[in-house]
Structures are given as structure tokens and as C-alpha cells.
Short mmCIF file of C-alpha atoms in Angstrom, two decimals:
data_model
loop_
_atom_site.label_atom_id
_atom_site.label_comp_id
_atom_site.label_asym_id
_atom_site.label_seq_id
_atom_site.Cartn_x
_atom_site.Cartn_y
_atom_site.Cartn_z
CA MET A 254 74.07 62.47 9.73
CA ALA A 255 76.34 59.94 8.20
CA SER A 256 75.26 58.90 4.84
CA SER A 257 75.20 55.33 5.68
CA LYS A 258 71.89 54.29 3.66
CA PHE A 259 70.55 50.55 3.39
CA PRO A 260 68.36 50.76 0.04
CA SER A 261 65.22 49.29 0.17
CA GLU A 262 64.67 46.72 -2.79
CA LYS A 263 61.66 45.22 -3.39
CA LEU A 264 62.85 41.16 -4.21
CA SER A 265 60.85 40.15 -7.68
CA LEU A 266 61.20 37.20 -9.89
CA THR A 267 61.25 37.61 -13.67
CA ILE A 268 60.92 34.42 -15.96
CA LEU A 269 61.29 34.96 -19.75
CA PHE A 270 61.12 32.35 -22.44
CA HIS A 271 60.43 32.47 -26.15
CA LEU A 272 57.98 30.01 -27.24
CA PRO A 273 58.48 29.12 -31.03
CA ILE A 274 55.70 29.60 -33.46
CA ASN A 275 55.97 26.39 -35.00
CA MET A 276 53.53 24.15 -33.09
CA LYS A 277 55.77 21.39 -34.39
CA ASN A 278 58.88 22.67 -33.03
CA LEU A 279 57.20 23.36 -29.75
CA PHE A 280 56.39 19.96 -29.15
CA SER A 281 59.44 18.30 -30.67
CA THR A 282 61.24 15.96 -27.97
CA SER A 283 64.66 18.47 -27.60
CA ALA A 284 61.78 21.22 -26.26
CA VAL A 285 59.82 19.56 -24.28
CA PRO A 286 61.67 19.80 -21.27
CA PHE A 287 62.43 23.06 -21.49
CA PHE A 288 59.18 23.97 -22.21
CA LEU A 289 57.82 21.79 -19.02
CA ALA A 290 60.79 23.06 -16.69
CA ALA A 291 59.52 26.65 -17.53
CA THR A 292 55.60 26.18 -16.96
CA ALA A 293 56.76 24.48 -13.90
CA VAL A 294 58.80 27.55 -12.54
CA VAL A 295 56.10 30.45 -13.99
CA ILE A 296 53.19 28.21 -12.05
CA SER A 297 55.04 27.90 -8.86
CA SER A 298 56.21 30.85 -8.37
CA SER A 299 53.31 33.02 -9.48
CA ALA A 300 51.14 31.17 -7.35
CA PHE A 301 53.43 31.20 -4.24
CA SER A 302 55.62 33.91 -4.60
CA PRO A 303 54.68 36.54 -1.62
CA ALA A 304 54.13 40.48 -1.97
CA HIS A 305 57.10 42.54 0.18
CA ALA A 306 56.11 45.54 1.39
CA ALA A 307 58.33 48.10 1.68
CA SER A 308 59.84 48.61 5.34
CA PHE A 309 62.95 48.54 7.26
CA THR A 310 63.26 46.37 10.95
CA TYR A 311 65.96 47.60 12.85
CA ASN A 312 67.35 44.97 16.04
CA LEU A 313 67.50 46.81 19.00
CA ASP A 314 70.81 44.96 19.75
CA CYS A 315 72.67 48.19 21.93
CA VAL A 316 72.78 49.33 25.04
CA ILE A 317 73.45 53.48 25.22
CA SER A 318 72.89 53.55 29.35
CA GLY A 319 71.29 51.26 31.60
CA THR A 320 72.51 47.48 32.98
CA VAL A 321 72.30 44.45 31.45
CA GLY A 322 72.37 41.75 34.47
CA THR A 323 75.69 43.16 36.10
CA GLN A 324 77.09 45.28 33.54
CA SER A 325 76.14 48.83 33.80
CA TYR A 326 76.52 51.50 31.04
CA SER A 327 76.42 54.86 30.98
CA GLY A 328 75.96 56.51 27.29
CA GLY A 329 79.19 58.33 25.72
CA SER A 330 79.93 57.81 22.07
CA THR A 331 79.41 54.76 21.63
CA CYS A 332 76.27 52.11 21.86
CA ALA A 333 77.14 48.98 22.99
CA LYS A 334 76.90 45.81 21.78
CA VAL A 335 75.59 43.28 24.37
CA ASP A 336 75.12 40.04 21.82
CA THR A 337 70.86 40.25 23.14
CA SER A 338 68.02 41.90 21.45
CA PHE A 339 65.49 44.17 23.58
CA GLY A 340 63.17 44.01 20.26
CA THR A 341 62.65 45.50 17.01
CA LEU A 342 61.74 48.85 15.41
CA THR A 343 59.77 48.73 12.17
CA ILE A 344 59.25 51.96 9.50
CA LYS A 345 56.72 50.62 6.91
CA ASP A 346 54.78 51.61 4.26
CA ASN A 347 51.27 53.17 5.30
CA GLY A 348 48.62 50.57 4.22
CA THR A 349 45.85 53.24 3.46
CA ASP A 350 47.73 56.50 2.70
CA ALA A 351 50.90 56.05 0.62
CA LYS A 352 52.28 59.48 2.14
CA LYS A 353 52.71 58.23 5.31
CA VAL A 354 54.80 55.81 7.05
CA ASP A 355 54.29 53.57 10.22
CA VAL A 356 56.48 53.26 13.01
CA VAL A 357 55.97 50.16 14.82
CA ILE A 358 57.88 49.07 18.23
CA ASP A 359 57.67 45.74 19.27
CA LEU A 360 59.53 45.01 22.87
CA ALA A 361 61.32 41.24 24.24
CA GLY A 362 59.01 39.64 25.76
CA THR A 363 55.22 40.11 26.70
CA LYS A 364 53.61 42.33 28.69
CA LYS A 365 56.77 43.01 30.40
CA HIS A 366 57.99 46.73 29.49
CA LYS A 367 56.70 50.05 28.65
CA ILE A 368 57.80 52.61 25.94
CA GLN A 369 58.54 55.96 26.95
CA THR A 370 60.33 57.79 24.35
CA PHE A 371 62.03 57.39 20.99
CA TYR A 372 64.68 58.98 18.10
CA LEU A 373 64.29 58.16 14.58
CA ASN A 374 67.03 59.84 12.18
CA TYR A 375 65.69 61.08 8.71
CA ASN A 376 67.35 61.97 5.08
CA ASP A 377 69.19 65.28 5.54
CA SER A 378 68.69 66.23 2.59
CA LYS A 379 65.29 66.70 2.56
CA PHE A 380 65.37 68.91 5.46
CA ASN A 381 63.89 72.08 5.33
CA ASN A 382 61.97 75.48 7.06
CA ASN A 383 58.89 73.81 6.75
CA THR A 384 59.83 69.80 7.68
CA LEU A 385 57.21 70.07 10.21
CA PHE A 386 56.48 66.25 10.70
CA GLN A 387 53.02 65.09 12.60
CA ILE A 388 52.23 61.62 14.21
CA SER A 389 49.29 59.82 15.33
CA ALA A 390 49.06 56.89 17.72
CA ALA A 391 47.14 53.65 16.52
CA SER A 392 44.26 52.27 19.06
CA PRO A 393 44.88 51.71 22.08
CA TYR A 394 48.61 53.95 22.22
CA ALA A 395 48.30 57.75 22.72
CA MET A 396 50.82 60.65 22.08
CA GLY A 397 52.23 62.85 25.03
CA THR A 398 51.74 66.38 25.17
CA ASN A 399 54.81 67.38 23.27
CA PRO A 400 54.15 64.27 20.66
CA ILE A 401 57.48 65.05 18.27
CA THR A 402 60.28 67.21 18.68
CA VAL A 403 62.38 67.81 15.14
CA LYS A 404 65.71 68.95 15.03
CA GLU A 405 67.96 67.79 12.47
CA ASN A 406 71.06 66.61 13.99
CA ASN A 407 70.05 67.61 17.83
CA GLN A 408 68.79 65.02 19.23
CA LYS A 409 70.60 62.93 21.85
CA PRO A 410 69.27 59.97 24.58
CA ALA A 411 70.71 59.81 27.66
CA GLY A 412 74.28 61.53 27.19
CA TYR A 413 74.97 59.16 24.37
CA GLN A 414 77.24 62.22 21.92
CA GLY A 415 75.98 60.97 18.80
CA LYS A 416 72.78 62.88 17.70
CA LEU A 417 69.72 62.35 15.44
CA ASP A 418 66.31 64.43 14.22
CA LEU A 419 63.42 63.36 15.54
CA ASN A 420 62.09 63.03 19.35
CA ILE A 421 58.69 60.97 19.31
CA ASN A 422 57.14 61.16 23.06
CA PRO A 423 53.55 58.70 23.37
CA SER A 424 52.08 58.25 26.44
CA SER A 425 53.90 55.90 28.80
CA THR A 426 52.59 52.32 27.61
CA GLY A 427 51.75 49.86 30.38
CA ALA A 428 53.08 46.21 30.72
CA THR A 429 49.31 45.39 28.87
CA ASN A 430 50.41 46.64 26.11
CA ASP A 431 54.25 47.43 25.69
CA GLY A 432 54.14 47.83 22.25
CA PHE A 433 53.99 50.77 19.94
CA THR A 434 52.15 51.57 17.03
CA ALA A 435 51.87 55.14 14.69
CA THR A 436 51.49 57.01 11.71
CA ILE A 437 54.01 59.85 10.53
CA SER A 438 53.47 61.97 8.16
CA LEU A 439 54.73 65.99 6.39
CA ASN A 440 52.53 68.28 5.36
CA ASN A 441 51.61 66.61 1.79
CA VAL A 442 55.39 65.45 1.47
CA ASP A 443 55.14 62.18 0.12
CA LEU A 444 57.56 60.22 2.77
CA ASN A 445 59.42 56.91 1.56
CA VAL A 446 60.69 54.40 4.39
CA ALA A 447 64.28 55.15 2.81
CA ASP A 448 64.09 58.37 3.79
CA PHE A 449 64.13 57.22 8.00
CA ASN A 450 66.75 54.63 6.79
CA PHE A 451 70.20 57.01 7.83
CA LYS A 452 72.46 56.69 11.36
CA ASP A 453 73.04 58.84 13.70
CA THR A 454 76.27 61.77 13.99
CA LEU A 455 78.41 58.92 14.62
CA ASN A 456 76.94 56.58 12.59
CA GLN A 457 76.03 53.94 14.80
CA ILE A 458 72.61 54.00 15.47
CA PHE A 459 69.25 54.17 13.33
CA ALA A 460 66.90 54.83 16.11
CA ALA A 461 66.63 55.05 19.85
CA VAL A 462 64.31 54.16 22.58
CA HIS A 463 63.85 54.51 26.21
CA ILE A 464 62.74 51.79 27.99
CA GLY A 465 61.16 51.69 31.10
CA ASN A 466 59.73 49.00 33.64
CA TYR A 467 62.84 47.03 32.91
CA GLY A 468 64.29 44.58 35.25
CA ASN A 469 68.05 43.99 33.89
CA ASN A 470 67.36 41.87 31.12
CA PRO A 471 65.50 42.29 28.57
CA GLY A 472 61.60 40.68 28.60
CA VAL A 473 62.42 40.72 32.71
CA SER A 474 60.66 43.82 34.15
CA GLY A 475 61.54 45.63 37.38
CA ALA A 476 61.43 49.22 38.82
CA ASN A 477 64.56 50.49 36.12
CA SER A 478 64.91 51.84 32.86
CA ILE A 479 67.45 51.84 29.97
CA TRP A 480 68.60 53.17 26.70
CA VAL A 481 68.91 51.59 23.58
CA GLY A 482 69.73 51.94 20.26
CA SER A 483 69.58 49.84 16.81
CA SER A 484 72.80 49.21 15.27
CA SER A 485 72.06 46.61 12.43
CA TYR A 486 68.79 44.87 10.69
CA TYR A 487 66.49 42.85 12.03
CA GLN A 488 66.77 39.39 10.00
CA ALA A 489 63.81 36.50 10.91
CA PRO A 490 64.91 32.85 11.04
CA PRO A 491 64.49 31.07 7.63
CA LYS A 492 61.11 30.53 6.32
CA ILE A 493 60.24 27.18 6.01
CA LYS A 494 60.24 25.52 2.03
CA TYR A 495 57.37 25.59 0.57
CA VAL A 496 55.58 22.22 -0.17
CA PRO A 497 52.78 22.88 -3.19
CA GLU A 498 49.78 21.32 -1.98
CA PRO A 499 48.97 17.38 -3.52
CA ARG A 500 46.72 18.75 -6.51
CA ILE A 501 49.10 21.19 -7.62
CA THR A 502 51.70 18.35 -8.28
CA ILE A 503 48.90 16.04 -9.71
CA ALA A 504 47.97 18.71 -12.23
CA LEU A 505 51.68 19.23 -13.58
CA ALA A 506 52.24 15.35 -13.54
CA LEU A 507 48.71 15.32 -15.55
CA PHE A 508 50.04 17.78 -17.57
CA ALA A 509 53.63 16.51 -18.31
CA LEU A 510 52.15 13.16 -19.07
CA GLY A 511 49.33 14.76 -21.66
CA ALA A 512 52.37 16.89 -23.12
CA LEU A 513 54.42 13.38 -23.56
CA ALA A 514 51.69 11.74 -24.61
CA LEU A 515 51.27 14.18 -27.95
CA ILE A 516 55.07 14.15 -28.41
CA LYS A 517 54.56 10.55 -29.52
CA LYS A 518 51.27 10.71 -31.31
CA THR A 519 52.99 13.61 -33.22
CA ASN A 520 56.14 11.72 -33.58
CA SER A 521 54.52 8.73 -34.76
CA LEU A 522 52.60 10.45 -37.54
CA GLN A 523 55.86 12.01 -38.63
CA SER A 524 57.24 8.71 -38.81
CA SER A 525 54.20 7.50 -41.06
CA GLN A 526 54.28 9.83 -43.43
CA GLN A 527 57.90 9.68 -43.95
CA HIS A 528 56.99 6.16 -44.90
CA CYS A 529 54.02 7.27 -47.34
#
């Protein structure tokens, strides 16, 4: 398996500043602008910074075999990029058990396709003779007769020459529940999402999905099927810039006015003392 690991790092913002011990210096004319700016940044970052859960979301963006529009593909050594997305596959930390991970597949369209089987990769350096993965589907989904087959670097989807590690077989989802959610565990091993972030032996795809009820284009239902892969990470559209609520703006403004008033009073007292 190629070592194309893309490390998952939680984004964090740390603001450090030193408050002078001498309160007279704290409210000096030169110190206040920095104090006000630092306070505003700390308040806004602590109030509005979202929590980032550990996860990878892969874009199902290439075709192994099947038809897209009028173009047909038949496997081989390439997962063909077709400038479209068939959906996403996400690996994330399980919310209740830190030793497990969840896999979530969200196909293009709404109630159009079904998931027949899919493939994942796992860190080669952590494989051993006791690498016995287990998987349980979340309601309303279910697993098939052979829910998971593990063969390191020996799982080939639909004639593709690249090999992956885990073949997972849910009971085929129907048009009314065309997504899929399940939980993966490995004995008492503490699974980490980063250990699923590896490409196949040809260094092209992170995962592969067999999609049924497909009609030659993503989001269009029909009687065909298609094998797709993920060669890239999904990037969500940029978030709308947050505008603080009026009461937060007012509170910061009042704080600034109060601080400035205290500056004037302090400077006035200092001036009076110097003329005594």
C-alpha cells in the first residue's frame, strides 16, 4: 500500500499576551489599544470558534468501471477523473467509543441510488495476524451475510489493478435510504481515523464504492451500476463570515468607552499631582 498519508490536524487558535503587573501602565495611552484588541480577539475566538472533530471526507470523484453520460470505463490501472462527484465517504471518530470509528457514505442525489459494497484501506504497519475488524451498521441499515473481509493489499474492486485492504458488504440499501452509516472496531485496538488515510497499491484512491440503481449520471436513477473511487478530499464551500450579535458588539463598545474614560481620569489625576 502506498504511503500517501495526509495527516489530520485539529485547527486551533492560541492567543497569548502578557498583562503588565503595574495597573498604572495597564491603562496608559500606549497600552490600551493593544489591550482592547487582544481582549476582542480572545472574546470572539472563544465564543465563536467551532469544535473540529477528527475526520476525513473523501470525494467520490473518479470512475473505475461503468458509464458516465456516453463514456464507458472498464477498470485497469486508472481511476478516471470525470469532473463530477458521485458523493462522499467519511471516516470519523465514533461519538461514544474512542476506540471505534464510523464510516458514512452519502451518495449524490436524494433517494436515487443504493450502496452494494465498498472498500477501504488501513495502515500497513499496523496489520498483523490478529487484525480482525468488525463492523455494525447503524439503523435503519444492516450488514450482509459476509459483512467484512480483510486481506491486506489484496482487495480488487471490479477489475481495477490497484489493491485495497477491507471489503465491506452491507445489505443493499434501497432508494429510500441511499446513504450508509456503520461503526468499525478492531478487538481492543484504539482505532484512529488517520490509519484509514492511505491510498491503494497504485497510489490512486483512498476508497472504492459499488453504486447500484444508477442511470449513467450521478443523482440519476436507473438499472445500471458503477464502480467509483475517491482520489481527493472533499472541500466544503467556504463558510459565511460570522457577524457578532448586536449585544456582543454593544458590550465590546461599552467596554472600550469605559476603558477610555478611565484613561482620561487617570491622566487627569496624574496631571493634577504633577502641578501640586
